[in-house]
Amino acid sequence: MPDHVYKVIEIVGSSSESIEDAIDNAIQRASKTLKHLNWFQVVETRGHIEDGKVAHYQVILKIGFRLED
């Protein structure tokens, strides 16, 4: 098996529904322009509060992908 080289980038996803949706939105969007996505790590989670309720979720992700040979 050949050795691979990976690149790690940081992106931000958001959703008004849930943290999981924010993660999914970020990964789906990244997969439209990046190839060989392999893993992600949630680095930070935050949100916006309106009228005492969570109105919006935001997550910062590190995404790793394999560089083409």
mmCIF file with all atom_site columns, C-alpha atoms in Angstrom:
data_model
loop_
_atom_site.group_PDB
_atom_site.id
_atom_site.type_symbol
_atom_site.label_atom_id
_atom_site.label_alt_id
_atom_site.label_comp_id
_atom_site.label_asym_id
_atom_site.label_entity_id
_atom_site.label_seq_id
_atom_site.pdbx_PDB_ins_code
_atom_site.Cartn_x
_atom_site.Cartn_y
_atom_site.Cartn_z
_atom_site.occupancy
_atom_site.B_iso_or_equiv
_atom_site.pdbx_formal_charge
_atom_site.auth_seq_id
_atom_site.auth_comp_id
_atom_site.auth_asym_id
_atom_site.auth_atom_id
_atom_site.pdbx_PDB_model_num
ATOM 1  C CA . MET A 1 1  ? 0.000   0.000  0.000  1.00 0.00 ? 1  MET A CA 1
ATOM 2  C CA . PRO A 1 2  ? 1.519   3.337  -0.984 1.00 0.00 ? 2  PRO A CA 1
ATOM 3  C CA . ASP A 1 3  ? 2.073   6.098  1.528  1.00 0.00 ? 3  ASP A CA 1
ATOM 4  C CA . HIS A 1 4  ? -0.374  8.990  1.312  1.00 0.00 ? 4  HIS A CA 1
ATOM 5  C CA . VAL A 1 5  ? -0.097  12.670 2.129  1.00 0.00 ? 5  VAL A CA 1
ATOM 6  C CA . TYR A 1 6  ? -3.025  14.466 3.726  1.00 0.00 ? 6  TYR A CA 1
ATOM 7  C CA . LYS A 1 7  ? -4.028  18.098 3.996  1.00 0.00 ? 7  LYS A CA 1
ATOM 8  C CA . VAL A 1 8  ? -6.081  19.534 6.852  1.00 0.00 ? 8  VAL A CA 1
ATOM 9  C CA . ILE A 1 9  ? -8.320  22.579 6.426  1.00 0.00 ? 9  ILE A CA 1
ATOM 10 C CA . GLU A 1 10 ? -10.653 24.393 8.764  1.00 0.00 ? 10 GLU A CA 1
ATOM 11 C CA . ILE A 1 11 ? -14.229 25.243 7.769  1.00 0.00 ? 11 ILE A CA 1
ATOM 12 C CA . VAL A 1 12 ? -17.326 26.559 9.530  1.00 0.00 ? 12 VAL A CA 1
ATOM 13 C CA . GLY A 1 13 ? -20.798 25.040 9.194  1.00 0.00 ? 13 GLY A CA 1
ATOM 14 C CA . SER A 1 14 ? -24.065 26.479 10.425 1.00 0.00 ? 14 SER A CA 1
ATOM 15 C CA . SER A 1 15 ? -27.690 25.479 10.897 1.00 0.00 ? 15 SER A CA 1
ATOM 16 C CA . SER A 1 16 ? -30.800 26.756 12.590 1.00 0.00 ? 16 SER A CA 1
ATOM 17 C CA . GLU A 1 17 ? -31.847 23.141 13.304 1.00 0.00 ? 17 GLU A CA 1
ATOM 18 C CA . SER A 1 18 ? -29.025 21.328 15.145 1.00 0.00 ? 18 SER A CA 1
ATOM 19 C CA . ILE A 1 19 ? -25.302 20.827 15.652 1.00 0.00 ? 19 ILE A CA 1
ATOM 20 C CA . GLU A 1 20 ? -25.509 17.667 13.545 1.00 0.00 ? 20 GLU A CA 1
ATOM 21 C CA . ASP A 1 21 ? -27.080 19.613 10.668 1.00 0.00 ? 21 ASP A CA 1
ATOM 22 C CA . ALA A 1 22 ? -24.337 22.229 10.930 1.00 0.00 ? 22 ALA A CA 1
ATOM 23 C CA . ILE A 1 23 ? -21.719 19.460 10.608 1.00 0.00 ? 23 ILE A CA 1
ATOM 24 C CA . ASP A 1 24 ? -23.573 17.826 7.708  1.00 0.00 ? 24 ASP A CA 1
ATOM 25 C CA . ASN A 1 25 ? -23.972 21.169 5.902  1.00 0.00 ? 25 ASN A CA 1
ATOM 26 C CA . ALA A 1 26 ? -20.251 21.889 6.174  1.00 0.00 ? 26 ALA A CA 1
ATOM 27 C CA . ILE A 1 27 ? -19.177 18.443 4.971  1.00 0.00 ? 27 ILE A CA 1
ATOM 28 C CA . GLN A 1 28 ? -21.687 18.350 2.102  1.00 0.00 ? 28 GLN A CA 1
ATOM 29 C CA . ARG A 1 29 ? -20.529 21.748 0.875  1.00 0.00 ? 29 ARG A CA 1
ATOM 30 C CA . ALA A 1 30 ? -16.830 20.873 1.190  1.00 0.00 ? 30 ALA A CA 1
ATOM 31 C CA . SER A 1 31 ? -17.371 17.624 -0.733 1.00 0.00 ? 31 SER A CA 1
ATOM 32 C CA . LYS A 1 32 ? -18.558 19.624 -3.766 1.00 0.00 ? 32 LYS A CA 1
ATOM 33 C CA . THR A 1 33 ? -15.083 21.091 -4.321 1.00 0.00 ? 33 THR A CA 1
ATOM 34 C CA . LEU A 1 34 ? -12.690 18.767 -2.465 1.00 0.00 ? 34 LEU A CA 1
ATOM 35 C CA . LYS A 1 35 ? -11.862 15.150 -3.276 1.00 0.00 ? 35 LYS A CA 1
ATOM 36 C CA . HIS A 1 36 ? -10.884 12.273 -1.011 1.00 0.00 ? 36 HIS A CA 1
ATOM 37 C CA . LEU A 1 37 ? -12.412 13.611 2.228  1.00 0.00 ? 37 LEU A CA 1
ATOM 38 C CA . ASN A 1 38 ? -11.429 11.178 4.959  1.00 0.00 ? 38 ASN A CA 1
ATOM 39 C CA . TRP A 1 39 ? -12.200 12.534 8.417  1.00 0.00 ? 39 TRP A CA 1
ATOM 40 C CA . PHE A 1 40 ? -13.390 15.501 10.433 1.00 0.00 ? 40 PHE A CA 1
ATOM 41 C CA . GLN A 1 41 ? -12.905 16.853 13.935 1.00 0.00 ? 41 GLN A CA 1
ATOM 42 C CA . VAL A 1 42 ? -15.238 19.307 15.650 1.00 0.00 ? 42 VAL A CA 1
ATOM 43 C CA . VAL A 1 43 ? -12.919 21.978 17.052 1.00 0.00 ? 43 VAL A CA 1
ATOM 44 C CA . GLU A 1 44 ? -15.475 24.419 18.404 1.00 0.00 ? 44 GLU A CA 1
ATOM 45 C CA . THR A 1 45 ? -19.230 24.594 18.886 1.00 0.00 ? 45 THR A CA 1
ATOM 46 C CA . ARG A 1 46 ? -21.136 27.804 19.468 1.00 0.00 ? 46 ARG A CA 1
ATOM 47 C CA . GLY A 1 47 ? -24.546 29.304 18.892 1.00 0.00 ? 47 GLY A CA 1
ATOM 48 C CA . HIS A 1 48 ? -26.780 32.323 18.870 1.00 0.00 ? 48 HIS A CA 1
ATOM 49 C CA . ILE A 1 49 ? -29.541 32.880 21.434 1.00 0.00 ? 49 ILE A CA 1
ATOM 50 C CA . GLU A 1 50 ? -32.792 34.742 20.766 1.00 0.00 ? 50 GLU A CA 1
ATOM 51 C CA . ASP A 1 51 ? -35.615 35.148 23.288 1.00 0.00 ? 51 ASP A CA 1
ATOM 52 C CA . GLY A 1 52 ? -34.017 32.623 25.641 1.00 0.00 ? 52 GLY A CA 1
ATOM 53 C CA . LYS A 1 53 ? -33.792 29.880 23.001 1.00 0.00 ? 53 LYS A CA 1
ATOM 54 C CA . VAL A 1 54 ? -31.096 28.588 20.677 1.00 0.00 ? 54 VAL A CA 1
ATOM 55 C CA . ALA A 1 55 ? -31.662 30.270 17.321 1.00 0.00 ? 55 ALA A CA 1
ATOM 56 C CA . HIS A 1 56 ? -28.604 29.145 15.387 1.00 0.00 ? 56 HIS A CA 1
ATOM 57 C CA . TYR A 1 57 ? -25.768 26.609 15.716 1.00 0.00 ? 57 TYR A CA 1
ATOM 58 C CA . GLN A 1 58 ? -22.246 27.046 14.370 1.00 0.00 ? 58 GLN A CA 1
ATOM 59 C CA . VAL A 1 59 ? -19.406 24.511 14.339 1.00 0.00 ? 59 VAL A CA 1
ATOM 60 C CA . ILE A 1 60 ? -15.776 24.834 13.365 1.00 0.00 ? 60 ILE A CA 1
ATOM 61 C CA . LEU A 1 61 ? -14.436 21.664 11.763 1.00 0.00 ? 61 LEU A CA 1
ATOM 62 C CA . LYS A 1 62 ? -11.017 20.449 10.780 1.00 0.00 ? 62 LYS A CA 1
ATOM 63 C CA . ILE A 1 63 ? -11.366 18.269 7.697  1.00 0.00 ? 63 ILE A CA 1
ATOM 64 C CA . GLY A 1 64 ? -8.655  15.952 6.447  1.00 0.00 ? 64 GLY A CA 1
ATOM 65 C CA . PHE A 1 65 ? -8.364  14.799 2.863  1.00 0.00 ? 65 PHE A CA 1
ATOM 66 C CA . ARG A 1 66 ? -5.841  12.815 0.876  1.00 0.00 ? 66 ARG A CA 1
ATOM 67 C CA . LEU A 1 67 ? -3.832  14.660 -1.742 1.00 0.00 ? 67 LEU A CA 1
ATOM 68 C CA . GLU A 1 68 ? -3.848  13.061 -5.164 1.00 0.00 ? 68 GLU A CA 1
ATOM 69 C CA . ASP A 1 69 ? -0.707  11.213 -6.203 1.00 0.00 ? 69 ASP A CA 1
#
